[in-house]
Coordinates of C-alpha atoms in Angstrom, one line a residue:
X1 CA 91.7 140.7 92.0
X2 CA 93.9 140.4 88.8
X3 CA 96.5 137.5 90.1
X4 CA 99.2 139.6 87.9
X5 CA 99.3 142.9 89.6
X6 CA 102.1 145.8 89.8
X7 CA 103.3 149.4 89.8
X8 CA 100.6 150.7 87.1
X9 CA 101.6 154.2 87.6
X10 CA 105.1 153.9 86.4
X11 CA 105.5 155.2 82.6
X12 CA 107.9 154.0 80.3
X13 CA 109.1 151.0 82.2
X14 CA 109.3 147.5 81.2
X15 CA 107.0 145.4 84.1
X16 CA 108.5 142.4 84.9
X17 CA 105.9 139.2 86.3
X18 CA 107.8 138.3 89.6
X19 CA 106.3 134.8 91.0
X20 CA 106.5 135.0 94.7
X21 CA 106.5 131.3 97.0
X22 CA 105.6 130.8 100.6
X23 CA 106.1 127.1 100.5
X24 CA 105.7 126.5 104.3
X25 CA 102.4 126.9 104.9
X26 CA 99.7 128.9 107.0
X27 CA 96.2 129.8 107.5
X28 CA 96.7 133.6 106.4
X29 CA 99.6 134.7 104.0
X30 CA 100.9 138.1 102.5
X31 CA 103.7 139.6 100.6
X32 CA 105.0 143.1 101.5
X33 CA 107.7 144.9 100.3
X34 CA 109.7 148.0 98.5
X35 CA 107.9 148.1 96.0
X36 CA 104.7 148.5 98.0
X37 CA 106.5 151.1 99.9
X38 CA 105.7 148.7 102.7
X39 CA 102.4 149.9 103.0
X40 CA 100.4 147.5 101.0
X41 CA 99.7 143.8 102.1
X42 CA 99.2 141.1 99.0
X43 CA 97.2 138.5 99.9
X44 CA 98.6 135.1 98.6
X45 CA 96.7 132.4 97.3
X46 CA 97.4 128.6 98.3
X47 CA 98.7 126.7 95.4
X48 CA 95.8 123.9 94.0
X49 CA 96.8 120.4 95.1
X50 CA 99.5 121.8 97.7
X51 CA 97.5 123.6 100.3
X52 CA 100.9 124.0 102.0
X53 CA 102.8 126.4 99.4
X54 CA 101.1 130.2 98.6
X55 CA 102.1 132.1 95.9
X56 CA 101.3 136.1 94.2
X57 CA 102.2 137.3 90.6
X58 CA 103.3 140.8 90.9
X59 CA 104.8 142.5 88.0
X60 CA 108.2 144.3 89.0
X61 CA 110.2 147.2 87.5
X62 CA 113.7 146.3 86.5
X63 CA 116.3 146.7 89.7
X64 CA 116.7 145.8 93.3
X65 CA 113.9 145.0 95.6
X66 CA 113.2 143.9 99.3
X67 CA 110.3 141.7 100.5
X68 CA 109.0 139.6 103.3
X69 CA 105.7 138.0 104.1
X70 CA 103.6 138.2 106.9
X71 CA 102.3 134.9 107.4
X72 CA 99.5 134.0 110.2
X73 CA 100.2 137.5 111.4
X74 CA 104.3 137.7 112.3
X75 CA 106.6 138.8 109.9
X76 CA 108.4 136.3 108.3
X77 CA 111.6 135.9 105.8
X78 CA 112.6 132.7 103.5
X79 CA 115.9 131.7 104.5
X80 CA 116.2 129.5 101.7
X81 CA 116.6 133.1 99.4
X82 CA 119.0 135.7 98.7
X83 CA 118.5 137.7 102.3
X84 CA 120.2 140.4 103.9
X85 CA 119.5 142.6 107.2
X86 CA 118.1 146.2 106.9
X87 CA 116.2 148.4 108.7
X88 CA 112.9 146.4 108.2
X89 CA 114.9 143.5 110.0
X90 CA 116.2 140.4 107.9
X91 CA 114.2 140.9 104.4
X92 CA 114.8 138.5 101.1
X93 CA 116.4 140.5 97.9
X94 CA 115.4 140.1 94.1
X95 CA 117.7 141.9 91.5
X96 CA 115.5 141.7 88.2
X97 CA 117.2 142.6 84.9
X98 CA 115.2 142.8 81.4
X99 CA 118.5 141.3 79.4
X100 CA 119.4 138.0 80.7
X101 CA 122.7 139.1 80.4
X102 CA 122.8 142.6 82.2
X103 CA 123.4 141.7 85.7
X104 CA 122.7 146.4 87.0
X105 CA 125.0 147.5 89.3
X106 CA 122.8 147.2 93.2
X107 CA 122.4 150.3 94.7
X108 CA 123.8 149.8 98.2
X109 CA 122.1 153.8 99.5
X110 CA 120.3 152.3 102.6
X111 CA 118.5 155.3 104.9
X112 CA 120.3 156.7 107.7
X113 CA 120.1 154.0 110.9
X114 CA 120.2 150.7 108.8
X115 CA 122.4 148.0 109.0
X116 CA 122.2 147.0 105.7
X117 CA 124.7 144.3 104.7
X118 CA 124.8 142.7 101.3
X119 CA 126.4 139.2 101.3
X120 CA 129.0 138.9 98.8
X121 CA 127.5 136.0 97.8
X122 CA 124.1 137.7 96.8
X123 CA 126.6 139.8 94.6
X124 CA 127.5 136.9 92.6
X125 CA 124.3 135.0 92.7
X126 CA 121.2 136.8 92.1
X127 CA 117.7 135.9 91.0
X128 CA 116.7 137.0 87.8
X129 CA 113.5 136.6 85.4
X130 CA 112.9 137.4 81.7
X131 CA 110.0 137.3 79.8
X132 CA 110.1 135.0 76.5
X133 CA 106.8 134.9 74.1
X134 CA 105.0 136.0 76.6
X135 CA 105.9 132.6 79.4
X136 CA 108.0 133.8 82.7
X137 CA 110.6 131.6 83.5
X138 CA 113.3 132.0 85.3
X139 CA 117.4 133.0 84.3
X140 CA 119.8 131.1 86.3
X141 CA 121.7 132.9 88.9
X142 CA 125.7 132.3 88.1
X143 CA 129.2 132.6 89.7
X144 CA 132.0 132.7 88.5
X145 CA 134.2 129.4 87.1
X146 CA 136.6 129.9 89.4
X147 CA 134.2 130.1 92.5
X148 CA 133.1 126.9 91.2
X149 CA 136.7 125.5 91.5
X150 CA 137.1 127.3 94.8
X151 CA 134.7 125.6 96.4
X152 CA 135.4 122.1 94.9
X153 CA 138.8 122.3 95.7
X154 CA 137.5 123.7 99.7
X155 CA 135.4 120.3 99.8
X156 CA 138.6 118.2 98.1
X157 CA 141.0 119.6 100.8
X158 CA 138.7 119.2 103.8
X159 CA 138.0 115.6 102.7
X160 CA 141.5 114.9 101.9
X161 CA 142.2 116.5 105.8
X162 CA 140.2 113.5 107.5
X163 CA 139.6 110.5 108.3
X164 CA 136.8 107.5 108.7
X165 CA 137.1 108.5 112.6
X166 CA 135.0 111.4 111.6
X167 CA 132.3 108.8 110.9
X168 CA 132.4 107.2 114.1
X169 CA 129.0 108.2 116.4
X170 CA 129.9 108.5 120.0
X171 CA 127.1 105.5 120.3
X172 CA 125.4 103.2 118.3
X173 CA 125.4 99.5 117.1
X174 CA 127.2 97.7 114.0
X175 CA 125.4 94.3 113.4
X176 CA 126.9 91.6 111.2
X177 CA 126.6 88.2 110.1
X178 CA 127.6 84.6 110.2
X179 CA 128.2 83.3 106.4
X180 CA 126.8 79.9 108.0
X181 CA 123.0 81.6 109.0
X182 CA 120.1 80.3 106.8
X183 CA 119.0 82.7 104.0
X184 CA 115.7 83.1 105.3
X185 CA 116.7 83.6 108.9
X186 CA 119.4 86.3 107.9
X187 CA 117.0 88.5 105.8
X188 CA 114.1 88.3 108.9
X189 CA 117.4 90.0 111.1
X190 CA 117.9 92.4 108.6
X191 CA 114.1 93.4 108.6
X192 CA 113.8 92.9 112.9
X193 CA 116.7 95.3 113.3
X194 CA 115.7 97.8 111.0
X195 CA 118.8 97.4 108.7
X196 CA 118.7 97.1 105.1
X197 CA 122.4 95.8 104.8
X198 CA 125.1 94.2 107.2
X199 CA 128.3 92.4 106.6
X200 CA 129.2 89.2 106.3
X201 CA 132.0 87.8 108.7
X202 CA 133.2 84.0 108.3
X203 CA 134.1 82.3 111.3
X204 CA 136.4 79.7 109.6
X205 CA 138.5 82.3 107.7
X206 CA 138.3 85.0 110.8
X207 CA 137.4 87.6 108.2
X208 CA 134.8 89.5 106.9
X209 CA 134.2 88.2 103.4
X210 CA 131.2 90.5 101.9
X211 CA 127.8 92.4 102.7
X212 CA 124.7 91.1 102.2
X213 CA 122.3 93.8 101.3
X214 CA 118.6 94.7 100.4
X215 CA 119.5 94.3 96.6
X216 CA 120.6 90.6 97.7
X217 CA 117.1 89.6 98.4
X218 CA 115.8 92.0 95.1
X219 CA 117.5 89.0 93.4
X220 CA 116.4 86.4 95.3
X221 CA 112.9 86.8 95.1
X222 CA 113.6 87.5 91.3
X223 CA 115.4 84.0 91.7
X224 CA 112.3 82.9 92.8
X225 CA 110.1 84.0 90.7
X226 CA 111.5 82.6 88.3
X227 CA 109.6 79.7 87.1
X228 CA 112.3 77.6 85.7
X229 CA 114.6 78.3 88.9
X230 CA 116.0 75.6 90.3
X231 CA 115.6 77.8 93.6
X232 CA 112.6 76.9 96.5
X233 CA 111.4 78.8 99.5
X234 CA 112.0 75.5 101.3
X235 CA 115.9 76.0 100.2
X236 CA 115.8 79.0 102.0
X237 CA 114.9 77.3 104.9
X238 CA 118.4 75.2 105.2
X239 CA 120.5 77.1 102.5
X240 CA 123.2 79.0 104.4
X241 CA 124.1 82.5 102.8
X242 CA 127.7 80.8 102.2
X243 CA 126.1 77.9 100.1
X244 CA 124.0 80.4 98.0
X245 CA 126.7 82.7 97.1
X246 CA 128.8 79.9 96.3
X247 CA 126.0 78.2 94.0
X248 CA 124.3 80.8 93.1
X249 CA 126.2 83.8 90.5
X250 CA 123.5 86.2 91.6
X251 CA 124.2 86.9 94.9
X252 CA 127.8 87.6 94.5
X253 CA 128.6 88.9 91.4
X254 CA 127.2 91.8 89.1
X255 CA 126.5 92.1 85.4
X256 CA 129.6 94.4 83.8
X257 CA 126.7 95.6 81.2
X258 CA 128.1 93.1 78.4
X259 CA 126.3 90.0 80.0
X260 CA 129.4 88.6 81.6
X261 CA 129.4 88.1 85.5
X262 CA 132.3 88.5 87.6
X263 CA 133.0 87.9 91.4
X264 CA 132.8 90.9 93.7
X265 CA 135.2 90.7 96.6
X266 CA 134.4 92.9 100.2
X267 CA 135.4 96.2 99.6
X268 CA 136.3 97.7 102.9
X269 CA 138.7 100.6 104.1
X270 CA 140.2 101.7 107.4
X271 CA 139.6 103.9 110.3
X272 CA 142.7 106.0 109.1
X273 CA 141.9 106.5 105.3
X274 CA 140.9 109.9 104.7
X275 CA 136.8 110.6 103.5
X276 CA 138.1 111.6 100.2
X277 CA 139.6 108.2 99.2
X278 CA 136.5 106.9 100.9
X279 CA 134.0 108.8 98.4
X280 CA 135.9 107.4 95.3
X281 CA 135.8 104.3 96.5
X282 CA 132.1 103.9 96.9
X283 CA 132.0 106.0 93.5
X284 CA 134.3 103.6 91.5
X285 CA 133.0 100.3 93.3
X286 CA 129.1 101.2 92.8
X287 CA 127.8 100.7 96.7
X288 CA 126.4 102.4 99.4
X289 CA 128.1 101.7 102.1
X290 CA 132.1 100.8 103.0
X291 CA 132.6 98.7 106.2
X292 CA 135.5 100.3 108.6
X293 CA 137.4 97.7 109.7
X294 CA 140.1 97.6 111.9
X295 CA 143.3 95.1 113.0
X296 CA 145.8 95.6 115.4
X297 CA 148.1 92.9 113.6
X298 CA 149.9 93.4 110.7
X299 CA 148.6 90.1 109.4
X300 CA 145.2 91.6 109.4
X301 CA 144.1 89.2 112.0
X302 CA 141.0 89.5 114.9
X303 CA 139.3 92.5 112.5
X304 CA 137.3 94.6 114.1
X305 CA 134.0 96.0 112.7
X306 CA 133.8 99.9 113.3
X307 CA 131.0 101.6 111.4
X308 CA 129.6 101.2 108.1
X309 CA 131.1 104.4 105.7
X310 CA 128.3 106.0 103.5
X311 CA 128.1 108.7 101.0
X312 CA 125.3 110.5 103.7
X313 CA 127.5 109.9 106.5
X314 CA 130.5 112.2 104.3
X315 CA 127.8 114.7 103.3
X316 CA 126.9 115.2 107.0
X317 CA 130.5 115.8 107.7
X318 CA 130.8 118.7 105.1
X319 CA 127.3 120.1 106.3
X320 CA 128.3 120.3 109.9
X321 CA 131.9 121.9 108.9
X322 CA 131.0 124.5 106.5
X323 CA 127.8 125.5 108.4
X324 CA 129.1 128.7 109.9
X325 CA 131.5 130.1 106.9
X326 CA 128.8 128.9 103.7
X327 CA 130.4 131.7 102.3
X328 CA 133.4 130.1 101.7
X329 CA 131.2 127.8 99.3
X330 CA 129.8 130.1 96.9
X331 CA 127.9 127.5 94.9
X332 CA 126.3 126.0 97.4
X333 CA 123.9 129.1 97.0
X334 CA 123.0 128.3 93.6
X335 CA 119.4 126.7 92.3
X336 CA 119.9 123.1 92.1
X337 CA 119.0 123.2 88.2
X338 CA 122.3 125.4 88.0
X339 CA 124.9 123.1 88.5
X340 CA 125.5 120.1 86.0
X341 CA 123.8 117.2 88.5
X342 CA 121.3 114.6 88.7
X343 CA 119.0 112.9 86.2
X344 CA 116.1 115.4 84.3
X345 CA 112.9 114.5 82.4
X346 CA 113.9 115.8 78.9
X347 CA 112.6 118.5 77.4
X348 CA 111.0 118.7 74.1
X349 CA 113.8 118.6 71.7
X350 CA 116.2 117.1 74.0
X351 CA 116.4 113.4 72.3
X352 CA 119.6 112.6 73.7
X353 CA 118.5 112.4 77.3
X354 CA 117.3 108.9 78.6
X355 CA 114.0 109.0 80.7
X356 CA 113.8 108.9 84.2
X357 CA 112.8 105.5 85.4
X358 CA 109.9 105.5 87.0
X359 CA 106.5 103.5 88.6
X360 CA 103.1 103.8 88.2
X361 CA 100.7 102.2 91.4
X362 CA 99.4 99.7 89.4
X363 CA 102.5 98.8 88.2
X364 CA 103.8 94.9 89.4
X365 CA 105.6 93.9 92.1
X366 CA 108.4 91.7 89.4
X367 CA 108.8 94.7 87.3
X368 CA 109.3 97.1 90.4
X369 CA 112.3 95.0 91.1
X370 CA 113.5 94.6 87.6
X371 CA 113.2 98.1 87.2
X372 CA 115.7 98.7 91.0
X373 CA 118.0 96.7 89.2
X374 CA 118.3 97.6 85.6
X375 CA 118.4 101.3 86.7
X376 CA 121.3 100.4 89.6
X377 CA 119.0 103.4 91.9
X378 CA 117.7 102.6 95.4
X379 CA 114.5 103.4 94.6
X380 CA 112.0 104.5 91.8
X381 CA 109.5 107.1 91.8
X382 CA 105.9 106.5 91.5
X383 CA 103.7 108.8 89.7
X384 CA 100.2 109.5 88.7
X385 CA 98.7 109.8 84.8
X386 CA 100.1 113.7 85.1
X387 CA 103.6 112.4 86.1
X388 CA 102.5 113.8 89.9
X389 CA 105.2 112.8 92.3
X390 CA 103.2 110.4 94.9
X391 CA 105.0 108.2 96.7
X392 CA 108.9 106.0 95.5
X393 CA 109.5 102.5 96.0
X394 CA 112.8 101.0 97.7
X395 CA 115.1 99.0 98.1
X396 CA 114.6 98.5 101.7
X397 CA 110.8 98.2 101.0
X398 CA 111.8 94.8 99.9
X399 CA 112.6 94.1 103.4
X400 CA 109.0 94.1 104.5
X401 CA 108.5 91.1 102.6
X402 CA 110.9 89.2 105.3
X403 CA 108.2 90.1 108.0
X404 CA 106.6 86.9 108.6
X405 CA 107.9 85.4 105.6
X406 CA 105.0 87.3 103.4
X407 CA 106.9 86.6 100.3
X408 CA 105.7 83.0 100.5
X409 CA 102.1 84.3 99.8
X410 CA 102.5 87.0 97.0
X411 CA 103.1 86.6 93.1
X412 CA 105.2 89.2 92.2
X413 CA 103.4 89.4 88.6
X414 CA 100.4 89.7 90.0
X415 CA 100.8 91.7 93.2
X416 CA 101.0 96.5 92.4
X417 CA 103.2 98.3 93.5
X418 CA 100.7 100.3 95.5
X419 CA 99.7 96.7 97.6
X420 CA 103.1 96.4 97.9
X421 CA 103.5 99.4 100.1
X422 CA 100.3 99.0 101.5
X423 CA 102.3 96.0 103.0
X424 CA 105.0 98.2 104.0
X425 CA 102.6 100.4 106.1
X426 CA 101.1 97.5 108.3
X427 CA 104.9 96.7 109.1
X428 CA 106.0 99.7 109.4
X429 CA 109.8 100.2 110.3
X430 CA 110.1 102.7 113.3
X431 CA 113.7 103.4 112.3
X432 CA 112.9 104.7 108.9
X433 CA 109.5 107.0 108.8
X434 CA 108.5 107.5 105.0
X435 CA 108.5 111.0 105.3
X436 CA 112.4 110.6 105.9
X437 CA 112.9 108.9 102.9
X438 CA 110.5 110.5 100.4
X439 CA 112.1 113.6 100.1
X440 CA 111.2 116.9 97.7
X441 CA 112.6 119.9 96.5
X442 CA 111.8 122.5 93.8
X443 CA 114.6 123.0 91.3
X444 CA 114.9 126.6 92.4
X445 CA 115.9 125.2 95.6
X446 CA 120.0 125.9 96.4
X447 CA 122.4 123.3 96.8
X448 CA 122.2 124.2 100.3
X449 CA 118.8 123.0 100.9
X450 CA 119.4 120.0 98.1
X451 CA 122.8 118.5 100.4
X452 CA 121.1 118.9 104.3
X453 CA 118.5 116.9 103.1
X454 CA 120.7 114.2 101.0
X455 CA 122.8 114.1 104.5
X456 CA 119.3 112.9 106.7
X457 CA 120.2 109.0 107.6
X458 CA 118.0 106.4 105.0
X459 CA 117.6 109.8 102.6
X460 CA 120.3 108.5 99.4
X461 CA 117.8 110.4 96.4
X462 CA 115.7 113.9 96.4
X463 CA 112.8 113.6 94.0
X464 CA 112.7 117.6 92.4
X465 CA 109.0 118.3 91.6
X466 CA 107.2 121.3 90.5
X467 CA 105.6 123.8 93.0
X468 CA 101.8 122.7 93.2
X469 CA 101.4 120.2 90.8
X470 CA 104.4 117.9 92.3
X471 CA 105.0 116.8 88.9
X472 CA 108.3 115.2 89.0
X473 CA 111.1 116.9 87.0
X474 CA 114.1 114.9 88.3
X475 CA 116.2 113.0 90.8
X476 CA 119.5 113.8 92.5
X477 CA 121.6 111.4 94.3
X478 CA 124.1 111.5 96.8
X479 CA 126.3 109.5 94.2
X480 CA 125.4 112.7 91.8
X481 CA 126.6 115.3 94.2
X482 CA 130.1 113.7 94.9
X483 CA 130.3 113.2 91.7
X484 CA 130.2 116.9 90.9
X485 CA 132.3 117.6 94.2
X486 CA 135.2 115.6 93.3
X487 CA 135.4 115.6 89.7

């Protein structure tokens, strides 16, 4: 069978090679649609290397079309596309257009007895492909300016409306501790509870004074690594975290990108600031997470240690209210590689955009961590010779390295990347599965899709790869989407 098939009959029009994704697998899959008259099945092949994702070229005349696929024999629709209901039950749309910038009227005549109902939305945004030299590739589906600033300015004024009380789960456990705890001892709690950060609380100033955090121990086993450190693993034995922040600049302070180091002081906010001021906090300040502390005093005195604020916890919030009226969002329907976010490998030509960072498995240990630092991300792709997504490398994989004190035995020069999560694996952390944290889209994916994912607890980047091939083609953060929210 020709994998590029269509409407041969039809004279005089311009054919239009549609590609058509089942990316949730199956053991049988077809396409079926208008223009098939709904009589015709297209058998859908799986994509090579991704047994999970079927596709079908079918070449399409210019105007609205219907489809669905019928997958392990049940009808089934992608919710993640433009759908509406009709009388073949809830079927995904398509409005193709020859001249990118000809967006045809849709012809809304639906036979008598259907309850056809075009979202508004799918007015705005609509999926469109053109032909250039001969290549398919796809025109990006657009709204309007102002429904862009509509729906920031939705986001800005539900933020600005509440509070860090939001954040608050009905149950759960906040763990934190004493400046005066060995080193060693601190990051084996981190690594037993399944934490990757907690903060730090100072029994002879009856405050918390700071957070000591995955990135912390990034440094410290750079630290030690360091041949002409002053630093042992038997100082971390007896050296409180109190004595090496106050010895040591690395713990406690951050490079302001002109080699100068300053201290960092706890940055913190209160159970009554609202999530907006929240968000630009952890924007401006560069970290992850905000402790919510609370005082009955006005001197600030007896604190109490709430919850620990995050960018995913704010996400969540915004997923769970605008759930039922995503309408009110409109850009929330468009393709990720629509809206000005996240970090893309260039394209040829494009000279002013920096590379993504990323890892190869036979890359070492030392520059895996060197690498988490100089790019400020909490974590790094690893790829294969074809730039294949196959696995990233985090932060809180350091924390493995606390089990059993295993980074005693390693040399971070000569230890890869891939023994290094091989490690990870035979102390595995129940709290954070790897399939939660490496997480995948496909830049055709909407913002929709992009943001439930981002909002999963331990998820902070999505990796966007091609269909098939998985070869990576960027990263977006939750620090990216906030960033696009609120500016």
């Amino acid at each position: 069978m020709d994998p590029v098939r269509g409407v041969g009959s039809v004279v005089g029009t311009v054919l239009i090679p549609m590609r058509f994704v089942w990316p949730y697998g199956g053991r049988s899959v077809f396409l079926s649609g208008s223009f098939t008259r709904w009589s015709e099945l297209l058998p859908m092949s799986p994509v090579e290397g991704c047994p999970t994702v079927f596709q079908v070229i079918y070449r399409l005349p210019p105007g609205y079309h219907q489809y669905k696929f019928f997958v392990d024999g049940e009808w089934r629709h992608d919710e993640h596309q433009p759908y509406v209901h009709g009388q073949y039950g809830i079927v995904n749309t398509v409005l193709l257009a020859t001249d990118p910038n000809y967006i045809p009227v849709i012809n809304l005549d639906i036979a008598p007895g259907s309850n056809m109902d075009v979202d508004e939305t799918f007015r705005r945004a609509v999926t469109q492909v053109q032909v250039t030299e001969g290549t398919l590739s796809e025109v990006l589906p657009r709204i309007s300016d102002a429904d862009v600033q509509v729906s920031r300015q939705r986001i800005s004024a539900f933020l600005s409306m509440h509070t860090a009380y939001e954040l608050l789960p009905e149950s759960g456990k906040v763990v934190a501790l004493d400046v005066d705890l060995p080193v060693k001892q601190a990051f084996h709690i981190l690594h037993e509870q399944g934490i990757y950060m907690a903060p730090l609380w100072d029994m002879c100033k009856g405050q918390f004074v700071g957070v000591l955090s995955a990135l912390d121990f990034v440094l410290i086993l750079r630290e030690l690594g360091n041949r002409g450190s002053n630093l042992t693993e038997e100082e971390l034995e007896t050296h409180t975290i109190s004595a090496w922040k106050e010895g040591k600049s690395y713990l406690n302070r951050q490079n302001n990108g002109h080699g100068i180091a300053f201290s960092r002081h706890l940055i913190h906010a209160g159970p009554y600031d609202n999530l907006k001021d929240i968000a630009i906090k952890i924007l401006q300040k560069e970290v992850s997470t905000v402790p919510i502390i609370h005082s009955s005093f006005e001197d600030g005195s007896f604190p109490q240690l709430l919850h620990l604020a995050s960018l995913s916890g704010i996400l969540k919030c915004i997923c769970r209210y605008f759930r039922n009226c995503s309408s009110s969002l409109p850009i929330l329907q468009l393709p990720i590689c629509a809206i000005p976010v996240g970090t893309w490998v260039p394209k040829i030509g494009e000279s002013n955009r920096r590379p993504l960072a990323v890892l190869r498995p036979s890359s070492s240990l030392a520059s895996a961590l060197n690498l988490l630092v100089q790019a400020q991300a909490s974590s790094i792709p690893i790829v294969d010779d074809n730039d294949s997504l196959l696995d990233i490398y985090c932060r809180s994989d350091i924390m493995a390295l606390a089990k059993d004190r295993a980074y005693t035995h390693i040399n971070l020069d000569e230890m890869t990347v891939q023994q290094a999560l091989q490690l990870g694996h035979d102390v595995c952390n129940p709290y954070e599965p790897r399939s939660q944290r490496c997480q995948m889209c496909l830049r055709s994916d909407s913002l929709h899709k992009v943001i439930e994912r981002l909002a999963n607890p331990g998820v902070r980047r999505i990796v966007i790869v091609e269909a098939g091939s998985k070869r990576l083609e960027g990263i977006v953060s939750l620090s990216d989407i906030f960033k696009f929210f609120l500016s």
